[in-house]
Amino acid sequence: MTCPNILLAITGGISAYKSAVLARLLIKAGCTVRVMMTDGACEFITPLTLQALTGNEVHTKLLDDEAERGMGHIELAKWADMVVIAPASANTIGRLAGGLADNLVTTVALATTAPIVIAPAMNQAMYAHAIVQDNLAKLTRFGYTVLTPDSGEQACGDVGAGRLPEPDDLCERILTLLAKSQTPQSLRGKKVIITAGATVEAIDPVRFLSNHSTGKMGFAIAKACMNAGADVTIVAGRGVHLPTPFGAKRITVTTADDMLSACQLVMTDDGDSIFIATAAVADYKVANIASQKIKKTSNQDDLTLALIKNPDILATISHTFPNAVMVGFAAETQDSENYAHAKLIAKNLDMIAVNDVSDKSIGFGSDDNAMTVFFAKHYGMDKMVLDKASKESIAKSLVECVARII
């Protein structure tokens, strides 16, 4: 995604100040931002502020005598890769739902073919009003994307839904929608379940067995699947502290048994389901968890823990749901290709991606990765080597691999 053009429309409302921060965040993320404002918006924040922040002229007039042919709104409508109306007041929402074109914002909305995102912001009673909700439902039917406002204390003192989301959250939602609009929808209609992060197995009330997995790779794949049009559920270990990708569902679990139960609950056995197992699941758990903290004694130099095998989540899901597409991951430190082939066959997988975590630059917690992908024999495809790149880039390549086998 290279330098997308975001046309930010600001309408009248106290939360217009957040739009200034949003503009800067979008620019930092690599977008080119131009701004148009209603008369009401100019009462809350000045065009000069937005011009200084974006480096571009701010547009406030429907008919611009300085624009070519005096139709600046048409130029803006064609320039935008996405139109974002934030905040969107009840007044502007009503005008858009009624098909009016009586100011710059409403006219551009009718003239553009770019996707339009609306972020409502208003008093909680106004937002809950049946007319506003009907207008939002109508805009959704027309193809607009309506973002859900935050709940909390409002500038007027009321408490409820209607707050414009914080700029960083709003920026993340917009970038996700933008990526989706510019990504081939190769997984449209598919249901993807992804496991991510480490499981935790208790020894006693204060100690546990786990590993260094952060869930970065799994969450990057979840985001790439979302962008490709899939309905995504992430089953994540409790130690994963990454934000849930906008639009994805998340289930947080602790142990391997918990993770297996959660996966069985959300899986379906059909050709539209894809199971991607990136989690670093503990192979063993303590046979008998101590009910109290195990104490160190002066005459005891050694401690022996009896361990028993955890369930093999990927193998269990693969054999329980044979019609779903199965994608495995293997983090190895030696002889990775042979281990990958063995897992591919033993667990009846369609595809497996293996990486060498002995290389610290692509191991647990790193921002980069490198993988080799192997496919089941019946696909007739050679292995694919994914050279070292960011985990986001690797995730996109892996989604392309999944799209090829479905």
Coordinates of C-alpha atoms in Angstrom, one line a residue, residues 51-398:
Q51 CA -3.5 23.3 6.8
A52 CA -0.5 23.6 9.1
L53 CA -0.8 19.9 10.1
T54 CA -1.3 18.4 6.7
G55 CA 0.7 20.8 4.5
N56 CA -2.3 21.0 2.1
E57 CA -5.0 23.6 1.5
V58 CA -8.2 23.1 3.5
H59 CA -11.4 23.1 1.5
T60 CA -14.5 24.8 2.9
K61 CA -16.4 26.0 -0.2
L62 CA -18.6 23.9 -2.5
L63 CA -17.9 26.2 -5.5
D64 CA -14.3 27.2 -5.5
D65 CA -13.5 30.1 -7.9
E66 CA -9.8 29.2 -7.6
A67 CA -10.3 25.6 -8.8
E68 CA -10.2 24.6 -12.4
R69 CA -13.7 25.3 -13.9
G70 CA -14.8 26.2 -10.4
M71 CA -15.6 22.6 -9.5
G72 CA -13.1 21.7 -6.8
H73 CA -15.5 19.2 -5.3
I74 CA -15.2 17.0 -8.4
E75 CA -11.4 17.1 -8.2
L76 CA -11.5 16.1 -4.6
A77 CA -14.0 13.3 -5.2
K78 CA -11.7 11.8 -7.9
W79 CA -8.5 12.3 -5.9
A80 CA -9.6 10.3 -2.8
D81 CA -8.8 6.7 -2.2
M82 CA -11.0 6.9 0.8
V83 CA -13.3 9.5 2.3
V84 CA -13.4 9.7 6.1
I85 CA -16.1 11.8 7.8
A86 CA -14.9 12.3 11.4
P87 CA -16.6 13.5 13.4
A88 CA -19.9 13.0 11.5
S89 CA -22.6 15.0 13.1
A90 CA -26.3 14.0 13.3
N91 CA -27.0 16.9 10.8
T92 CA -24.5 15.6 8.2
I93 CA -25.6 12.0 8.7
G94 CA -29.2 13.1 8.0
R95 CA -28.2 15.0 4.9
L96 CA -26.2 12.1 3.5
A97 CA -29.1 9.7 4.2
G98 CA -31.5 12.0 2.4
G99 CA -29.2 12.3 -0.7
L100 CA -28.7 16.1 -0.2
A101 CA -25.8 17.9 -1.9
D102 CA -26.0 21.3 -0.3
N103 CA -22.4 21.7 1.0
L104 CA -19.0 20.5 0.1
V105 CA -19.0 17.4 2.2
T106 CA -22.3 16.0 1.1
T107 CA -21.6 16.8 -2.5
V108 CA -18.2 15.1 -2.5
A109 CA -19.9 12.1 -0.8
L110 CA -22.3 11.8 -3.7
A111 CA -19.7 12.4 -6.4
T112 CA -16.9 10.1 -5.2
T113 CA -16.5 6.4 -6.1
A114 CA -14.1 5.9 -3.2
P115 CA -15.2 4.0 -0.1
I116 CA -16.7 6.3 2.6
V117 CA -16.2 5.8 6.3
I118 CA -18.4 7.6 8.8
A119 CA -17.4 8.1 12.5
P120 CA -20.6 9.4 14.3
A121 CA -20.0 11.7 17.2
M122 CA -22.8 13.4 19.1
N123 CA -24.7 13.6 22.4
Q124 CA -25.7 10.1 23.6
A125 CA -29.5 10.9 23.4
M126 CA -29.1 12.1 19.8
Y127 CA -27.1 9.0 18.9
A128 CA -29.7 6.7 20.4
H129 CA -32.6 8.6 18.6
A130 CA -34.6 6.3 16.2
I131 CA -34.2 8.8 13.3
V132 CA -30.4 8.9 13.7
Q133 CA -30.2 5.1 13.9
D134 CA -32.5 4.7 10.9
N135 CA -30.2 7.1 8.9
L136 CA -27.1 5.2 9.9
A137 CA -28.8 1.9 8.9
K138 CA -29.7 3.5 5.6
L139 CA -26.2 4.6 4.9
T140 CA -24.9 1.1 5.7
R141 CA -27.3 -0.3 3.1
F142 CA -25.9 2.2 0.6
G143 CA -22.4 0.9 1.2
Y144 CA -21.0 3.4 3.7
T145 CA -18.9 2.0 6.6
V146 CA -20.3 3.2 9.9
L147 CA -17.9 3.0 12.8
T148 CA -19.3 2.4 16.3
P149 CA -18.7 5.3 18.6
D150 CA -17.1 4.9 22.0
S151 CA -19.1 5.1 25.3
G152 CA -18.2 7.2 28.3
E153 CA -18.5 10.7 29.7
Q154 CA -19.2 13.4 27.1
A155 CA -18.4 17.1 26.9
C156 CA -21.9 18.0 27.9
G157 CA -21.7 15.9 31.0
D158 CA -23.9 13.0 29.8
V159 CA -22.6 9.4 29.9
G160 CA -23.3 7.0 27.0
A161 CA -22.5 6.0 23.5
G162 CA -21.6 8.8 21.1
R163 CA -18.0 9.7 21.7
L164 CA -15.6 9.9 18.7
P165 CA -13.0 7.1 19.3
E166 CA -9.5 8.3 20.3
P167 CA -7.3 9.3 17.4
D168 CA -5.0 6.3 17.6
D169 CA -7.9 3.8 17.7
L170 CA -9.6 5.7 14.9
C171 CA -6.5 5.7 12.8
E172 CA -6.0 1.9 13.2
R173 CA -9.6 1.3 12.1
I174 CA -9.2 3.5 9.0
L175 CA -5.9 1.9 8.0
T176 CA -7.5 -1.5 8.4
L177 CA -10.4 -0.6 6.2
L178 CA -8.1 1.1 3.7
A179 CA -5.9 -2.0 3.5
K180 CA -9.0 -4.2 3.0
S181 CA -10.2 -2.0 0.2
Q182 CA -6.9 -2.3 -1.6
T183 CA -6.3 -6.0 -1.1
P184 CA -7.7 -8.8 -3.3
Q185 CA -10.5 -10.4 -1.4
S186 CA -9.1 -13.9 -1.9
L187 CA -10.6 -15.1 1.5
R188 CA -14.0 -13.6 1.2
G189 CA -16.6 -15.9 2.7
K190 CA -14.0 -17.9 4.6
K191 CA -14.0 -18.4 8.3
V192 CA -10.4 -18.4 9.7
I193 CA -9.5 -19.6 13.2
I194 CA -6.0 -18.7 14.3
T195 CA -4.2 -19.8 17.4
A196 CA -1.4 -17.4 18.7
G197 CA 1.0 -16.9 21.5
A198 CA 2.1 -19.2 24.3
T199 CA 0.1 -21.4 26.5
V200 CA 0.7 -21.5 30.3
E201 CA 0.8 -24.6 32.4
A202 CA 0.6 -24.1 36.2
I203 CA 3.1 -25.8 38.5
D204 CA 1.7 -24.2 41.7
P205 CA -0.3 -21.1 42.4
V206 CA 2.6 -18.8 41.5
R207 CA 4.8 -20.7 39.0
F208 CA 4.2 -22.0 35.6
L209 CA 5.7 -23.6 32.4
S210 CA 5.6 -21.5 29.2
N211 CA 7.8 -20.2 26.4
H212 CA 8.9 -17.0 24.7
S213 CA 6.2 -16.7 22.1
T214 CA 4.6 -13.2 21.9
G215 CA 1.9 -13.9 19.3
K216 CA 3.3 -11.3 16.8
M217 CA 3.3 -13.7 13.8
G218 CA -0.2 -15.0 14.5
F219 CA -1.7 -11.5 14.9
A220 CA 0.0 -10.3 11.7
I221 CA -1.6 -13.3 9.9
A222 CA -4.9 -12.5 11.5
K223 CA -4.7 -8.9 10.2
A224 CA -3.7 -10.1 6.7
C225 CA -6.6 -12.6 6.6
M226 CA -9.0 -9.8 7.7
N227 CA -7.6 -7.6 4.9
A228 CA -8.3 -10.5 2.4
G229 CA -11.9 -10.6 3.4
A230 CA -12.0 -13.4 6.0
D231 CA -14.1 -13.6 9.1
V232 CA -11.3 -14.1 11.7
T233 CA -11.3 -15.5 15.3
I234 CA -8.1 -15.4 17.2
V235 CA -7.6 -17.9 20.1
A236 CA -4.7 -16.3 22.0
G237 CA -2.7 -17.2 25.0
R238 CA -3.2 -14.9 28.1
G239 CA 0.4 -13.6 27.7
V240 CA -0.3 -12.0 24.4
H241 CA -0.5 -8.2 24.9
L242 CA -1.1 -7.1 21.3
P243 CA -4.2 -5.2 20.3
T244 CA -6.9 -7.2 18.6
P245 CA -7.0 -6.3 14.9
F246 CA -10.1 -4.2 14.1
G247 CA -13.0 -6.5 13.1
A248 CA -11.5 -9.7 14.5
K249 CA -13.0 -11.7 17.4
R250 CA -10.6 -12.8 20.2
I251 CA -10.8 -15.6 22.7
T252 CA -8.2 -15.5 25.5
V253 CA -7.1 -18.8 27.0
T254 CA -4.5 -20.1 29.5
T255 CA -3.6 -23.8 29.1
A256 CA -3.4 -26.1 26.1
D257 CA -6.6 -27.8 27.2
D258 CA -8.3 -24.4 27.2
M259 CA -7.0 -23.6 23.7
L260 CA -8.2 -26.9 22.3
S261 CA -11.7 -26.5 23.9
A262 CA -12.0 -22.9 22.5
C263 CA -11.0 -24.1 19.0
Q264 CA -13.4 -27.0 19.0
L265 CA -16.2 -24.6 20.0
V266 CA -15.7 -22.2 17.1
M267 CA -14.5 -24.6 14.3
T268 CA -16.9 -25.9 11.7
D269 CA -16.3 -28.9 9.3
D270 CA -16.7 -27.4 5.9
G271 CA -14.7 -26.2 3.0
D272 CA -15.1 -22.5 4.1
S273 CA -13.2 -23.0 7.4
I274 CA -9.5 -22.5 7.7
F275 CA -7.5 -23.4 10.8
I276 CA -4.1 -21.7 11.2
A277 CA -2.1 -22.9 14.2
T278 CA 0.7 -20.4 15.0
A279 CA 0.5 -20.8 18.8
A280 CA 3.5 -22.1 20.7
V281 CA 1.6 -24.7 22.7
A282 CA 3.3 -26.4 25.6
D283 CA 4.0 -30.0 24.8
Y284 CA 3.8 -31.1 28.4
K285 CA 1.9 -30.1 31.6
V286 CA 2.5 -30.9 35.3
A287 CA 0.8 -34.2 36.3
N288 CA -0.2 -32.9 39.7
I289 CA -0.5 -29.1 40.2
A290 CA 0.4 -28.2 43.8
S291 CA -2.4 -26.5 45.6
Q292 CA 0.0 -24.4 47.6
K293 CA 3.3 -22.7 46.7
I294 CA 6.1 -25.3 46.6
K295 CA 8.6 -24.3 49.3
K296 CA 12.4 -24.5 49.1
T297 CA 13.8 -26.5 52.0
S298 CA 17.4 -26.4 53.3
N299 CA 18.0 -30.1 52.8
Q300 CA 16.5 -30.3 49.3
D301 CA 18.9 -29.5 46.4
D302 CA 16.7 -31.0 43.6
L303 CA 13.1 -30.8 42.6
T304 CA 11.5 -33.3 40.3
L305 CA 8.3 -32.5 38.4
A306 CA 6.3 -35.3 36.8
L307 CA 5.1 -34.1 33.4
I308 CA 2.4 -35.6 31.1
K309 CA 1.7 -34.9 27.5
N310 CA -0.7 -32.1 26.5
P311 CA -3.2 -32.7 23.7
D312 CA -1.9 -32.1 20.2
I313 CA -4.3 -29.3 19.2
L314 CA -3.5 -29.2 15.5
A315 CA -3.7 -33.0 15.1
T316 CA -6.9 -33.1 17.0
I317 CA -8.6 -30.4 15.1
S318 CA -7.3 -31.8 11.8
H319 CA -8.8 -35.2 12.4
T320 CA -12.0 -33.9 14.0
F321 CA -12.7 -31.5 11.1
P322 CA -11.3 -33.2 8.0
N323 CA -13.1 -30.9 5.5
A324 CA -11.5 -27.7 6.8
V325 CA -8.2 -26.4 5.5
M326 CA -5.4 -27.0 7.9
V327 CA -2.3 -24.8 8.2
G328 CA 0.5 -25.7 10.6
F329 CA 3.5 -23.8 11.8
A330 CA 6.8 -25.3 13.1
A331 CA 9.4 -23.4 15.1
E332 CA 12.6 -25.5 14.9
T333 CA 16.2 -25.2 15.9
Q334 CA 17.7 -28.0 13.6
D335 CA 16.8 -30.2 10.7
S336 CA 13.7 -28.0 10.1
E337 CA 12.8 -29.4 6.7
N338 CA 12.6 -33.0 7.8
Y339 CA 10.6 -32.1 10.9
A340 CA 8.2 -30.0 8.7
H341 CA 7.6 -32.8 6.3
A342 CA 6.9 -35.3 9.1
K343 CA 4.4 -32.9 10.7
L344 CA 2.7 -32.2 7.4
I345 CA 2.0 -35.9 6.9
A346 CA 1.4 -37.0 10.5
K347 CA -1.1 -34.2 11.2
N348 CA -2.9 -34.4 7.8
L349 CA -2.1 -30.8 7.0
D350 CA -2.7 -28.9 3.7
M351 CA 0.3 -26.6 4.3
I352 CA 3.0 -26.0 6.9
A353 CA 5.3 -23.0 7.4
V354 CA 8.6 -23.6 9.3
N355 CA 11.1 -21.2 10.7
D356 CA 14.5 -21.6 12.4
V357 CA 14.1 -19.9 15.8
S358 CA 17.8 -20.5 16.6
D359 CA 18.4 -17.3 14.5
K360 CA 17.6 -14.7 17.1
S361 CA 16.8 -12.0 14.4
I362 CA 13.8 -14.0 13.4
G363 CA 13.0 -15.8 16.6
F364 CA 10.4 -15.3 19.3
G365 CA 9.5 -11.6 19.9
S366 CA 11.3 -10.3 16.8
D367 CA 9.7 -8.0 14.3
D368 CA 11.0 -10.0 11.3
N369 CA 10.7 -13.6 10.1
A370 CA 11.8 -15.9 7.4
M371 CA 9.9 -19.1 6.5
T372 CA 9.8 -22.1 4.2
V373 CA 6.4 -23.3 3.2
F374 CA 5.6 -26.9 2.3
F375 CA 2.4 -28.1 0.7
A376 CA 0.6 -31.5 0.8
K377 CA 1.5 -33.7 -2.2
H378 CA -1.9 -33.6 -3.8
Y379 CA -1.6 -29.9 -4.5
G380 CA 1.4 -30.5 -6.8
M381 CA 3.2 -27.4 -5.6
D382 CA 6.8 -27.0 -4.8
K383 CA 8.0 -25.6 -1.5
M384 CA 8.0 -21.8 -1.2
V385 CA 10.9 -19.9 0.4
L386 CA 9.9 -16.6 2.1
D387 CA 13.1 -14.6 2.6
K388 CA 13.6 -12.5 5.7
A389 CA 11.1 -9.6 5.9
S390 CA 8.8 -8.0 8.4
K391 CA 6.2 -10.3 9.9
E392 CA 3.5 -8.2 8.2
S393 CA 5.1 -8.9 4.8
I394 CA 5.5 -12.6 5.6
A395 CA 1.9 -12.7 6.7
K396 CA 0.7 -11.3 3.4
S397 CA 2.7 -14.0 1.5
L398 CA 1.3 -16.7 3.7

